[in-house]
PDB file of C-alpha atoms in Angstrom:
ATOM      1  CA  MET D   4       2.746 -31.255 -26.708  1.00 51.00           C
ATOM      2  CA  PRO D   5       2.682 -31.778 -22.934  1.00 63.00           C
ATOM      3  CA  GLY D   6       1.047 -29.024 -20.877  1.00 76.00           C
ATOM      4  CA  GLU D   7       2.741 -26.567 -18.548  1.00 91.00           C
ATOM      5  CA  LEU D   8       3.234 -27.287 -14.875  1.00 95.00           C
ATOM      6  CA  TRP D   9       3.874 -24.313 -12.634  1.00 96.00           C
ATOM      7  CA  PHE D  10       4.918 -24.905  -9.034  1.00 96.00           C
ATOM      8  CA  TYR D  11       3.984 -22.257  -6.441  1.00 95.00           C
ATOM      9  CA  HIS D  12       5.950 -22.624  -3.202  1.00 93.00           C
ATOM     10  CA  LEU D  13       4.171 -20.892  -0.310  1.00 92.00           C
ATOM     11  CA  GLU D  14       6.890 -19.618   1.997  1.00 89.00           C
ATOM     12  CA  ARG D  15       5.655 -16.205   3.120  1.00 88.00           C
ATOM     13  CA  THR D  16       1.870 -16.411   2.987  1.00 88.00           C
ATOM     14  CA  THR D  17      -0.813 -19.010   3.453  1.00 90.00           C
ATOM     15  CA  LEU D  18      -2.942 -20.618   0.788  1.00 92.00           C
ATOM     16  CA  ALA D  19      -5.793 -18.408   2.013  1.00 91.00           C
ATOM     17  CA  ASP D  20      -3.742 -15.357   1.034  1.00 90.00           C
ATOM     18  CA  ALA D  21      -2.259 -16.663  -2.217  1.00 93.00           C
ATOM     19  CA  LEU D  22      -5.057 -18.633  -3.867  1.00 95.00           C
ATOM     20  CA  PRO D  23      -7.552 -15.769  -4.342  1.00 95.00           C
ATOM     21  CA  GLU D  24      -4.827 -13.670  -6.004  1.00 93.00           C
ATOM     22  CA  LEU D  25      -3.846 -16.498  -8.359  1.00 95.00           C
ATOM     23  CA  LEU D  26      -7.481 -17.204  -9.224  1.00 96.00           C
ATOM     24  CA  GLU D  27      -8.184 -13.526  -9.848  1.00 94.00           C
ATOM     25  CA  LYS D  28      -5.289 -13.372 -12.320  1.00 94.00           C
ATOM     26  CA  THR D  29      -6.634 -16.478 -14.036  1.00 96.00           C
ATOM     27  CA  ILE D  30     -10.098 -14.933 -14.434  1.00 95.00           C
ATOM     28  CA  GLN D  31      -8.579 -11.647 -15.677  1.00 94.00           C
ATOM     29  CA  LYS D  32      -6.945 -13.631 -18.516  1.00 96.00           C
ATOM     30  CA  GLY D  33     -10.375 -14.904 -19.519  1.00 96.00           C
ATOM     31  CA  TRP D  34      -9.515 -18.418 -18.375  1.00 97.00           C
ATOM     32  CA  ARG D  35     -11.552 -20.824 -16.291  1.00 98.00           C
ATOM     33  CA  ALA D  36     -10.102 -22.658 -13.299  1.00 98.00           C
ATOM     34  CA  LEU D  37     -10.576 -26.025 -11.673  1.00 98.00           C
ATOM     35  CA  VAL D  38      -9.404 -26.062  -8.042  1.00 98.00           C
ATOM     36  CA  ARG D  39      -8.759 -29.588  -6.841  1.00 97.00           C
ATOM     37  CA  ALA D  40      -8.380 -30.318  -3.134  1.00 96.00           C
ATOM     38  CA  PRO D  41      -7.948 -33.617  -1.282  1.00 94.00           C
ATOM     39  CA  SER D  42     -11.048 -33.486   0.958  1.00 96.00           C
ATOM     40  CA  GLU D  43     -14.536 -32.047   1.276  1.00 96.00           C
ATOM     41  CA  ASP D  44     -13.422 -30.202   4.420  1.00 97.00           C
ATOM     42  CA  ARG D  45     -10.759 -28.399   2.379  1.00 96.00           C
ATOM     43  CA  ILE D  46     -13.296 -27.653  -0.378  1.00 97.00           C
ATOM     44  CA  ASP D  47     -15.590 -26.155   2.294  1.00 96.00           C
ATOM     45  CA  GLN D  48     -12.730 -23.948   3.560  1.00 95.00           C
ATOM     46  CA  ILE D  49     -11.874 -22.730   0.048  1.00 96.00           C
ATOM     47  CA  ASP D  50     -15.545 -22.149  -0.762  1.00 95.00           C
ATOM     48  CA  GLY D  51     -15.866 -19.882   2.277  1.00 94.00           C
ATOM     49  CA  LEU D  52     -12.590 -18.169   1.478  1.00 93.00           C
ATOM     50  CA  LEU D  53     -13.629 -17.240  -2.066  1.00 94.00           C
ATOM     51  CA  TRP D  54     -16.812 -15.597  -0.766  1.00 91.00           C
ATOM     52  CA  THR D  55     -14.874 -13.363   1.644  1.00 87.00           C
ATOM     53  CA  ALA D  56     -11.393 -12.896   0.114  1.00 81.00           C
ATOM     54  CA  ARG D  57     -12.188  -9.529  -1.449  1.00 76.00           C
ATOM     55  CA  ASP D  58     -13.646  -6.511   0.311  1.00 76.00           C
ATOM     56  CA  ASP D  59     -15.365  -5.328  -2.878  1.00 78.00           C
ATOM     57  CA  GLY D  60     -16.965  -8.616  -3.895  1.00 73.00           C
ATOM     58  CA  PHE D  61     -16.290 -12.300  -4.292  1.00 81.00           C
ATOM     59  CA  LEU D  62     -14.620 -14.598  -6.759  1.00 91.00           C
ATOM     60  CA  PRO D  63     -17.352 -16.275  -8.838  1.00 93.00           C
ATOM     61  CA  HIS D  64     -17.215 -19.996  -8.181  1.00 95.00           C
ATOM     62  CA  GLY D  65     -19.164 -23.143  -7.495  1.00 96.00           C
ATOM     63  CA  ARG D  66     -18.695 -26.703  -6.344  1.00 96.00           C
ATOM     64  CA  TRP D  67     -18.655 -29.859  -8.427  1.00 96.00           C
ATOM     65  CA  ASP D  68     -21.545 -31.286  -6.346  1.00 95.00           C
ATOM     66  CA  GLU D  69     -23.896 -28.331  -6.921  1.00 94.00           C
ATOM     67  CA  PRO D  70     -26.180 -27.659  -9.913  1.00 94.00           C
ATOM     68  CA  ASP D  71     -24.658 -26.389 -13.170  1.00 95.00           C
ATOM     69  CA  PRO D  72     -20.934 -26.903 -12.509  1.00 95.00           C
ATOM     70  CA  ASP D  73     -20.360 -26.263 -16.228  1.00 95.00           C
ATOM     71  CA  ARG D  74     -21.353 -22.602 -15.768  1.00 96.00           C
ATOM     72  CA  GLN D  75     -18.747 -21.832 -13.109  1.00 97.00           C
ATOM     73  CA  PRO D  76     -15.646 -19.775 -13.992  1.00 97.00           C
ATOM     74  CA  ILE D  77     -13.973 -21.339 -10.926  1.00 98.00           C
ATOM     75  CA  LEU D  78     -14.977 -24.869 -10.000  1.00 98.00           C
ATOM     76  CA  LEU D  79     -13.988 -26.493  -6.688  1.00 98.00           C
ATOM     77  CA  SER D  80     -13.689 -30.262  -6.902  1.00 98.00           C
ATOM     78  CA  LEU D  81     -12.289 -33.465  -5.454  1.00 97.00           C
ATOM     79  CA  ASN D  82     -11.569 -34.817  -8.942  1.00 95.00           C
ATOM     80  CA  GLU D  83     -10.408 -33.683 -12.375  1.00 95.00           C
ATOM     81  CA  ASP D  84     -13.717 -34.033 -14.158  1.00 93.00           C
ATOM     82  CA  ASN D  85     -13.344 -30.815 -16.113  1.00 95.00           C
ATOM     83  CA  SER D  86     -17.053 -30.073 -16.464  1.00 94.00           C
ATOM     84  CA  ASN D  87     -16.517 -26.297 -16.602  1.00 97.00           C
ATOM     85  CA  LYS D  88     -13.917 -26.622 -19.396  1.00 96.00           C
ATOM     86  CA  SER D  89     -11.123 -25.131 -17.296  1.00 97.00           C
ATOM     87  CA  ASP D  90      -7.917 -23.872 -18.845  1.00 96.00           C
ATOM     88  CA  VAL D  91      -6.038 -24.108 -15.547  1.00 97.00           C
ATOM     89  CA  LEU D  92      -5.949 -26.746 -12.842  1.00 98.00           C
ATOM     90  CA  PHE D  93      -4.923 -25.704  -9.338  1.00 98.00           C
ATOM     91  CA  ALA D  94      -3.754 -28.783  -7.417  1.00 96.00           C
ATOM     92  CA  LEU D  95      -3.622 -28.105  -3.672  1.00 94.00           C
ATOM     93  CA  ASP D  96      -2.313 -29.778  -0.531  1.00 89.00           C
ATOM     94  CA  GLY D  97      -0.251 -32.484  -2.193  1.00 88.00           C
ATOM     95  CA  VAL D  98      -2.842 -33.436  -4.826  1.00 91.00           C
ATOM     96  CA  GLU D  99      -1.047 -34.621  -7.949  1.00 90.00           C
ATOM     97  CA  PRO D 100      -2.549 -33.743 -11.346  1.00 93.00           C
ATOM     98  CA  GLU D 101      -3.850 -36.922 -12.978  1.00 92.00           C
ATOM     99  CA  ARG D 102      -4.026 -35.587 -16.542  1.00 91.00           C
ATOM    100  CA  PRO D 103      -1.859 -32.466 -16.815  1.00 90.00           C
ATOM    101  CA  ASP D 104      -2.164 -32.525 -20.616  1.00 89.00           C
ATOM    102  CA  ALA D 105      -5.923 -31.901 -20.292  1.00 92.00           C
ATOM    103  CA  PHE D 106      -5.219 -28.293 -19.231  1.00 95.00           C
ATOM    104  CA  ALA D 107      -3.247 -25.422 -20.718  1.00 94.00           C
ATOM    105  CA  ARG D 108      -1.559 -25.084 -17.317  1.00 96.00           C
ATOM    106  CA  CYS D 109      -1.450 -26.979 -14.045  1.00 96.00           C
ATOM    107  CA  CYS D 110      -0.528 -24.983 -10.962  1.00 97.00           C
ATOM    108  CA  VAL D 111       0.743 -27.073  -8.085  1.00 96.00           C
ATOM    109  CA  VAL D 112       0.434 -24.941  -4.946  1.00 96.00           C
ATOM    110  CA  PHE D 113       2.230 -26.255  -1.888  1.00 93.00           C
ATOM    111  CA  ASP D 114       3.062 -25.010   1.578  1.00 91.00           C
ATOM    112  CA  ALA D 115       6.694 -24.994   2.739  1.00 89.00           C
ATOM    113  CA  ALA D 116       5.491 -26.019   6.212  1.00 89.00           C
ATOM    114  CA  ASP D 117       3.895 -29.233   4.872  1.00 89.00           C
ATOM    115  CA  GLU D 118       6.789 -31.643   4.337  1.00 90.00           C
ATOM    116  CA  GLY D 119       4.538 -34.182   2.619  1.00 88.00           C
ATOM    117  CA  ALA D 120       3.366 -31.592   0.098  1.00 88.00           C
ATOM    118  CA  VAL D 121       6.965 -30.450  -0.505  1.00 90.00           C
ATOM    119  CA  GLN D 122       8.084 -34.023  -1.158  1.00 91.00           C
ATOM    120  CA  SER D 123       5.110 -34.624  -3.445  1.00 91.00           C
ATOM    121  CA  ALA D 124       5.959 -31.454  -5.414  1.00 92.00           C
ATOM    122  CA  ARG D 125       9.603 -32.513  -5.778  1.00 93.00           C
ATOM    123  CA  SER D 126       8.579 -35.925  -7.051  1.00 94.00           C
ATOM    124  CA  LEU D 127       6.092 -34.413  -9.483  1.00 93.00           C
ATOM    125  CA  TRP D 128       8.735 -31.915 -10.700  1.00 93.00           C
ATOM    126  CA  LYS D 129      11.109 -34.756 -11.586  1.00 94.00           C
ATOM    127  CA  LYS D 130       8.373 -36.737 -13.320  1.00 91.00           C
ATOM    128  CA  ALA D 131       7.087 -33.703 -15.263  1.00 91.00           C
ATOM    129  CA  LYS D 132      10.592 -32.833 -16.407  1.00 90.00           C
ATOM    130  CA  ALA D 133      11.222 -36.426 -17.551  1.00 91.00           C
ATOM    131  CA  ASP D 134       7.878 -36.422 -19.411  1.00 88.00           C
ATOM    132  CA  GLY D 135       8.836 -33.266 -21.338  1.00 88.00           C
ATOM    133  CA  HIS D 136       6.459 -30.807 -19.702  1.00 89.00           C
ATOM    134  CA  SER D 137       7.270 -27.125 -19.642  1.00 93.00           C
ATOM    135  CA  ILE D 138       7.848 -26.470 -15.936  1.00 95.00           C
ATOM    136  CA  ALA D 139       8.335 -23.338 -13.871  1.00 95.00           C
ATOM    137  CA  TYR D 140       9.045 -22.742 -10.205  1.00 95.00           C
ATOM    138  CA  TRP D 141       7.615 -19.659  -8.511  1.00 94.00           C
ATOM    139  CA  LYS D 142       8.503 -18.497  -5.031  1.00 90.00           C
ATOM    140  CA  GLN D 143       7.470 -15.516  -2.982  1.00 86.00           C
ATOM    141  CA  SER D 144       9.740 -12.525  -2.564  1.00 82.00           C
ATOM    142  CA  ILE D 145      10.128 -10.762   0.763  1.00 81.00           C
ATOM    143  CA  GLU D 146       7.408  -8.361  -0.407  1.00 80.00           C
ATOM    144  CA  GLY D 147       5.105 -11.329  -1.119  1.00 76.00           C
ATOM    145  CA  ARG D 148       5.196 -11.041  -4.930  1.00 85.00           C
ATOM    146  CA  TRP D 149       5.640 -14.154  -7.031  1.00 90.00           C
ATOM    147  CA  GLU D 150       9.025 -14.431  -8.725  1.00 89.00           C
ATOM    148  CA  LYS D 151       9.899 -17.026 -11.311  1.00 92.00           C
ATOM    149  CA  GLN D 152      13.093 -18.859 -10.403  1.00 87.00           C
ATOM    150  CA  GLY D 153      15.689 -20.277 -12.787  1.00 64.00           C
TER     151      GLY D 153
END
């Protein structure tokens, strides 16, 4: 059975605000996460963000190019080598999941201000639907909460 693809449309907050919350919920479920970004610069930004996103601690994570990536509950990577046995893939900044069936869920997080990422998400939505994936679209309410649409 094809995996789930969930689309998160950032309209009211930035990735820096939304990603830590989504990752925290993932960890609370007992799941592991693979966060895939398109460049090392973006990985560096996310790495720094996850160390400082919470006042009372940090989100436990590591990078694919550091020792023991298999031990990380959240792994930051440029590819989909799932060495930490992630349940969830977070595809950022227009990155398209290569093997969505390798994960219980793929979360495509895209910024409304990035037209390229919006177009990529639309294209992926159509393809995922045609391939029989379970798909869901989430958008932010005025209060900033995620609401499932349709």
